Structures are given as C-alpha cells and as structure tokens.
C-alpha cells in the first residue's frame, strides 16, 4: 500500500505523467557518434556538466591489471550473488549479481536489502581471508578506491574553478575541454543546475569523495532469459533500470570502474554507420534529467577500463541506467554511503543504550528492569526490533553467504545476537 502524499506515491505519479505525455513516441537521446552530439555545446554545459568520463588510456596500466584480476578472482571463488530486493511490495532477484566490499563493519542498504561488506585490508583490523587470492583481490579494490578518491577531488576542484558566485547558466563560453571525453580525455561539462554550488573547502570535498565501500556488479547478458527494455528513449536492453543511487552522503560523488570482457568475434559488432541510436553490442551508461521530457538523454559507451564520475549533486538531479551490451561485464561502483545507522559501531551503541535498563540482583543475580516508564520501555523495544529485523535477519538471510570470503563477521554478529537475547528477555518482561 502506497501512502497518499508519500515520496513513493509522488514518484509513481511522476512516472505515470511522463509516460502519458510521451504517448507512442520515443524521447530523443544522443550518443557520441551523432552529429548533433557535437553541436549541442550549450546543452552539455547546462544539463550534463557533472558527468566526467575518464578513458582507460588515461588510467595506469598496472591498476587496470590488478583490478581486472580481482574481478576474475572473485568470480572464480563464487563471491557474486543475485540480491533479493523488494520493489513496489514485490520481491525480485536482481538480474545483476553483486558483492559489497569496503570498510570493516559497514553495511549498505538499497531496495530494503542490507548488504554487509567483505572488509578490504585496513590498518588496525585483523582480517583473515578464506584464500590468499581473496586478500589480493580486496587489496586491489582498495587501491582502486584510493585512486578514484584522488581523481574525484581533483575533478571537483576543477569544477569549482569554473563556477562564479551568484551567477546562473546564462553566459557560458566554449572551452577546449567540451568534448574531450570523445577523444580519450576526461570531460567536465558545465553546471546543470540553476543554483550554483558554493566553493567547497578541502574538508568538504574530501568528505564527499571519501569512498567507504564499493558495490561490485557482474552480469552476462547472454545468460539472461529476459532483459527489460528502456521505456522512454528506446535505448534497448537494460541491465539496471533508471534510478538514483540511494543512501549516500548528500552531494557525494559516485565513481564507477567498468570492465566488459572481450569475448566473441568482430562480427558481433554492429556497423555504427548503418544504425540509429546506440550500438547494442556495447555497454552504455544512460543519463537523463529526472522527470524531464524536453532535454535529450545521453547514452555514453563504456569500453574496458573506462571510468565515469557522477559529481556533486548529479545523482540527485539526474537519473541513470545501465544499458546492456553483448559481453559479460564487471563494474566497481565506489560510494560515500550514508552509514550513520549502518555500522557495527552504531548498532553496538544502540544495544548499550537499551541494556542500561537491565540490572541484576546482587544476591540472587536475577535480572530485572530498572525502569518501567513507557518511554524507556518503547525505546528498548525499538532497539530490539532494529537489531532483529535490520541486522540479524538480514545477515543470516543474505550476509552469511559472504562467509566464504572471510569469517570476519562471525564474532561481531555472535556478540550482537547475545545482546538481542538479553533485549528479548527485557521485552518479555
């Protein structure tokens, strides 16, 4: 049941209105091979400025090697799983298989599913992996994470140089950088919002680019019995539908490393000169202004080793999708997850608050509650339910599968279960 006036109801109405206005026609979209793509300088500067593409040739070869080896290693050890998620009240398995890797004790929640990190190597944490190859793979991914962090900070600093205080999108001059990403360089296109972001301090930039986890994805489209068709532009098969990435620090940058495996013959490739729209043999990232039927969308091809960045508020103002090609594809999507209620440190702190209301008799050691005030009891019950439904059930249902990578979560989850048993007793009283 969708509550009236809720964000979910608003989203449903927006989608319905968009489809009604669209009717039987497709909205226009552009790809780099379109002649119009090179003519819409003002469009890019006003609508898609915060998309940055870094071509594989401009990324260190040694980094490509270790990261791509990490993908293959994780797949070899069966570390990728389809997630069971809830959409519009129904449960679905995702077509894309995933694994979450990141800071020890962190979790990430999307579509009502909480994922638990396979921890990457960090100082002050003793992490034992089930195989030395898994240690090497996780080490490669934190190396990629550090690299993307540096690149994101630099991109935001360059963006701030182009912004002026209290101005809008009116007077924009052409720069040599406009379509550099077609030529293999990074492209930073001007501000797409009418409200310019104020210059950011180094602290703020670091906060919005300090990636604390990465969600790795894998899909072989030829093994999928069905892929949903893109509904607005006619872009073809989608691996991931239009969406905003959720549960992220506000205005934080998302960085994505792409690796589509080179399999099949050259005959699989479609002659781009003989077709309209995107080449269905290649993977693309699609981008559009959220709930806008006037601005053309984008379909940007992704080649092995390419990276793209969604800078600043792009993830909030725009929606993106992933358009399937013919090859199997890995990606590593680095995020600044909003983890104020999603870490072990947080949930253990909640348990301590609840257990403060539990006392033992000095003579008989019998347990009792210090207070029976309604507010105190409700707080304990709320924490009890949070531990059970947001952590224990989610972990034993989905998180436990990652135990084949490392047993790191075993001890803290056993401790959390002991806390839950005490709170279960408190609630029963």
PDB file of N, CA and C in Angstrom, residues 246-288:
ATOM      1  N   UNK A 246      20.854   5.339  -3.876  1.00  0.00           N
ATOM      2  CA  UNK A 246      20.246   5.755  -2.615  1.00  0.00           C
ATOM      3  C   UNK A 246      21.182   5.549  -1.432  1.00  0.00           C
ATOM      4  N   UNK A 247      20.802   6.195  -0.320  1.00  0.00           N
ATOM      5  CA  UNK A 247      21.532   6.080   0.950  1.00  0.00           C
ATOM      6  C   UNK A 247      22.992   6.505   0.833  1.00  0.00           C
ATOM      7  N   UNK A 248      23.206   7.643   0.183  1.00  0.00           N
ATOM      8  CA  UNK A 248      24.547   8.207   0.047  1.00  0.00           C
ATOM      9  C   UNK A 248      24.623   9.535   0.787  1.00  0.00           C
ATOM     10  N   UNK A 249      25.831   9.928   1.154  1.00  0.00           N
ATOM     11  CA  UNK A 249      26.044  11.257   1.727  1.00  0.00           C
ATOM     12  C   UNK A 249      25.615  12.296   0.689  1.00  0.00           C
ATOM     13  N   UNK A 250      24.896  13.312   1.140  1.00  0.00           N
ATOM     14  CA  UNK A 250      24.354  14.314   0.224  1.00  0.00           C
ATOM     15  C   UNK A 250      25.453  14.963  -0.607  1.00  0.00           C
ATOM     16  N   UNK A 251      25.218  15.074  -1.917  1.00  0.00           N
ATOM     17  CA  UNK A 251      26.118  15.695  -2.890  1.00  0.00           C
ATOM     18  C   UNK A 251      27.449  14.964  -3.004  1.00  0.00           C
ATOM     19  N   UNK A 252      27.476  13.725  -2.603  1.00  0.00           N
ATOM     20  CA  UNK A 252      28.726  12.967  -2.737  1.00  0.00           C
ATOM     21  C   UNK A 252      28.871  12.421  -4.154  1.00  0.00           C
ATOM     22  N   UNK A 253      30.105  12.262  -4.576  1.00  0.00           N
ATOM     23  CA  UNK A 253      30.416  11.778  -5.922  1.00  0.00           C
ATOM     24  C   UNK A 253      30.394  10.258  -5.960  1.00  0.00           C
ATOM     25  N   UNK A 254      29.833   9.716  -7.027  1.00  0.00           N
ATOM     26  CA  UNK A 254      29.875   8.280  -7.276  1.00  0.00           C
ATOM     27  C   UNK A 254      30.883   8.029  -8.388  1.00  0.00           C
ATOM     28  N   UNK A 255      31.782   7.066  -8.185  1.00  0.00           N
ATOM     29  CA  UNK A 255      32.789   6.730  -9.185  1.00  0.00           C
ATOM     30  C   UNK A 255      32.601   5.280  -9.613  1.00  0.00           C
ATOM     31  N   UNK A 256      32.641   5.027 -10.917  1.00  0.00           N
ATOM     32  CA  UNK A 256      32.381   3.693 -11.450  1.00  0.00           C
ATOM     33  C   UNK A 256      33.513   3.269 -12.388  1.00  0.00           C
ATOM     34  N   UNK A 257      34.095   2.099 -12.114  1.00  0.00           N
ATOM     35  CA  UNK A 257      35.098   1.490 -12.993  1.00  0.00           C
ATOM     36  C   UNK A 257      34.410   0.393 -13.783  1.00  0.00           C
ATOM     37  N   UNK A 258      34.584   0.410 -15.095  1.00  0.00           N
ATOM     38  CA  UNK A 258      33.896  -0.515 -15.994  1.00  0.00           C
ATOM     39  C   UNK A 258      34.876  -1.510 -16.626  1.00  0.00           C
ATOM     40  N   UNK A 259      34.493  -2.787 -16.652  1.00  0.00           N
ATOM     41  CA  UNK A 259      35.302  -3.791 -17.339  1.00  0.00           C
ATOM     42  C   UNK A 259      34.390  -4.796 -18.021  1.00  0.00           C
ATOM     43  N   UNK A 260      34.181  -4.602 -19.310  1.00  0.00           N
ATOM     44  CA  UNK A 260      33.416  -5.561 -20.098  1.00  0.00           C
ATOM     45  C   UNK A 260      34.411  -6.501 -20.772  1.00  0.00           C
ATOM     46  N   UNK A 261      34.203  -7.788 -20.573  1.00  0.00           N
ATOM     47  CA  UNK A 261      35.159  -8.785 -21.044  1.00  0.00           C
ATOM     48  C   UNK A 261      35.130  -8.864 -22.563  1.00  0.00           C
ATOM     49  N   UNK A 262      36.294  -8.963 -23.164  1.00  0.00           N
ATOM     50  CA  UNK A 262      36.388  -9.065 -24.612  1.00  0.00           C
ATOM     51  C   UNK A 262      36.176 -10.511 -25.037  1.00  0.00           C
ATOM     52  N   UNK A 263      34.937 -10.848 -25.374  1.00  0.00           N
ATOM     53  CA  UNK A 263      34.640 -12.187 -25.878  1.00  0.00           C
ATOM     54  C   UNK A 263      33.835 -12.047 -27.152  1.00  0.00           C
ATOM     55  N   UNK A 264      33.779 -13.112 -27.940  1.00  0.00           N
ATOM     56  CA  UNK A 264      33.034 -13.069 -29.188  1.00  0.00           C
ATOM     57  C   UNK A 264      33.886 -12.540 -30.311  1.00  0.00           C
ATOM     58  N   UNK A 265      33.359 -12.532 -31.494  1.00  0.00           N
ATOM     59  CA  UNK A 265      34.105 -12.134 -32.679  1.00  0.00           C
ATOM     60  C   UNK A 265      33.717 -10.736 -33.107  1.00  0.00           C
ATOM     61  N   UNK A 266      34.512 -10.201 -34.017  1.00  0.00           N
ATOM     62  CA  UNK A 266      34.244  -8.856 -34.515  1.00  0.00           C
ATOM     63  C   UNK A 266      32.919  -8.792 -35.259  1.00  0.00           C
ATOM     64  N   UNK A 267      32.433  -9.947 -35.755  1.00  0.00           N
ATOM     65  CA  UNK A 267      31.163  -9.982 -36.476  1.00  0.00           C
ATOM     66  C   UNK A 267      29.985  -9.667 -35.572  1.00  0.00           C
ATOM     67  N   UNK A 268      30.199  -9.801 -34.233  1.00  0.00           N
ATOM     68  CA  UNK A 268      29.126  -9.460 -33.294  1.00  0.00           C
ATOM     69  C   UNK A 268      28.878  -7.955 -33.248  1.00  0.00           C
ATOM     70  N   UNK A 269      29.880  -7.195 -33.670  1.00  0.00           N
ATOM     71  CA  UNK A 269      29.807  -5.741 -33.602  1.00  0.00           C
ATOM     72  C   UNK A 269      28.895  -5.201 -34.692  1.00  0.00           C
ATOM     73  N   UNK A 270      28.030  -4.279 -34.344  1.00  0.00           N
ATOM     74  CA  UNK A 270      27.130  -3.676 -35.316  1.00  0.00           C
ATOM     75  C   UNK A 270      27.837  -2.513 -35.995  1.00  0.00           C
ATOM     76  N   UNK A 271      27.677  -2.380 -37.294  1.00  0.00           N
ATOM     77  CA  UNK A 271      28.250  -1.252 -38.023  1.00  0.00           C
ATOM     78  C   UNK A 271      27.538   0.023 -37.603  1.00  0.00           C
ATOM     79  N   UNK A 272      28.239   0.885 -36.884  1.00  0.00           N
ATOM     80  CA  UNK A 272      27.601   2.063 -36.306  1.00  0.00           C
ATOM     81  C   UNK A 272      27.074   3.004 -37.375  1.00  0.00           C
ATOM     82  N   UNK A 273      27.687   2.980 -38.572  1.00  0.00           N
ATOM     83  CA  UNK A 273      27.242   3.887 -39.616  1.00  0.00           C
ATOM     84  C   UNK A 273      25.885   3.461 -40.182  1.00  0.00           C
ATOM     85  N   UNK A 274      25.497   2.208 -39.988  1.00  0.00           N
ATOM     86  CA  UNK A 274      24.281   1.666 -40.585  1.00  0.00           C
ATOM     87  C   UNK A 274      23.116   1.629 -39.608  1.00  0.00           C
ATOM     88  N   UNK A 275      23.255   2.256 -38.469  1.00  0.00           N
ATOM     89  CA  UNK A 275      22.186   2.159 -37.487  1.00  0.00           C
ATOM     90  C   UNK A 275      21.952   3.489 -36.805  1.00  0.00           C
ATOM     91  N   UNK A 276      20.778   3.652 -36.239  1.00  0.00           N
ATOM     92  CA  UNK A 276      20.460   4.819 -35.447  1.00  0.00           C
ATOM     93  C   UNK A 276      20.550   4.450 -33.974  1.00  0.00           C
ATOM     94  N   UNK A 277      20.840   5.453 -33.140  1.00  0.00           N
ATOM     95  CA  UNK A 277      20.920   5.189 -31.711  1.00  0.00           C
ATOM     96  C   UNK A 277      22.224   4.508 -31.325  1.00  0.00           C
ATOM     97  N   UNK A 278      22.216   3.941 -30.147  1.00  0.00           N
ATOM     98  CA  UNK A 278      23.430   3.341 -29.609  1.00  0.00           C
ATOM     99  C   UNK A 278      23.709   1.983 -30.252  1.00  0.00           C
ATOM    100  N   UNK A 279      24.965   1.564 -30.180  1.00  0.00           N
ATOM    101  CA  UNK A 279      25.355   0.239 -30.651  1.00  0.00           C
ATOM    102  C   UNK A 279      24.970  -0.772 -29.578  1.00  0.00           C
ATOM    103  N   UNK A 280      24.036  -1.687 -29.857  1.00  0.00           N
ATOM    104  CA  UNK A 280      23.589  -2.634 -28.829  1.00  0.00           C
ATOM    105  C   UNK A 280      24.647  -3.651 -28.430  1.00  0.00           C
ATOM    106  N   UNK A 281      25.758  -3.716 -29.168  1.00  0.00           N
ATOM    107  CA  UNK A 281      26.830  -4.645 -28.802  1.00  0.00           C
ATOM    108  C   UNK A 281      27.662  -4.109 -27.648  1.00  0.00           C
ATOM    109  N   UNK A 282      27.624  -2.787 -27.433  1.00  0.00           N
ATOM    110  CA  UNK A 282      28.438  -2.151 -26.387  1.00  0.00           C
ATOM    111  C   UNK A 282      27.604  -1.834 -25.155  1.00  0.00           C
ATOM    112  N   UNK A 283      28.243  -1.914 -24.002  1.00  0.00           N
ATOM    113  CA  UNK A 283      27.619  -1.428 -22.767  1.00  0.00           C
ATOM    114  C   UNK A 283      27.635   0.098 -22.776  1.00  0.00           C
ATOM    115  N   UNK A 284      26.591   0.689 -22.220  1.00  0.00           N
ATOM    116  CA  UNK A 284      26.487   2.145 -22.119  1.00  0.00           C
ATOM    117  C   UNK A 284      25.975   2.519 -20.733  1.00  0.00           C
ATOM    118  N   UNK A 285      26.286   3.729 -20.318  1.00  0.00           N
ATOM    119  CA  UNK A 285      25.579   4.327 -19.194  1.00  0.00           C
ATOM    120  C   UNK A 285      24.612   5.344 -19.783  1.00  0.00           C
ATOM    121  N   UNK A 286      23.345   5.247 -19.393  1.00  0.00           N
ATOM    122  CA  UNK A 286      22.346   6.210 -19.833  1.00  0.00           C
ATOM    123  C   UNK A 286      22.148   7.270 -18.764  1.00  0.00           C
ATOM    124  N   UNK A 287      21.911   8.491 -19.187  1.00  0.00           N
ATOM    125  CA  UNK A 287      21.725   9.595 -18.250  1.00  0.00           C
ATOM    126  C   UNK A 287      20.599  10.479 -18.758  1.00  0.00           C
ATOM    127  N   UNK A 288      19.752  10.930 -17.848  1.00  0.00           N
ATOM    128  CA  UNK A 288      18.688  11.863 -18.203  1.00  0.00           C
ATOM    129  C   UNK A 288      18.385  12.763 -17.013  1.00  0.00           C
TER     130      UNK A 288
END
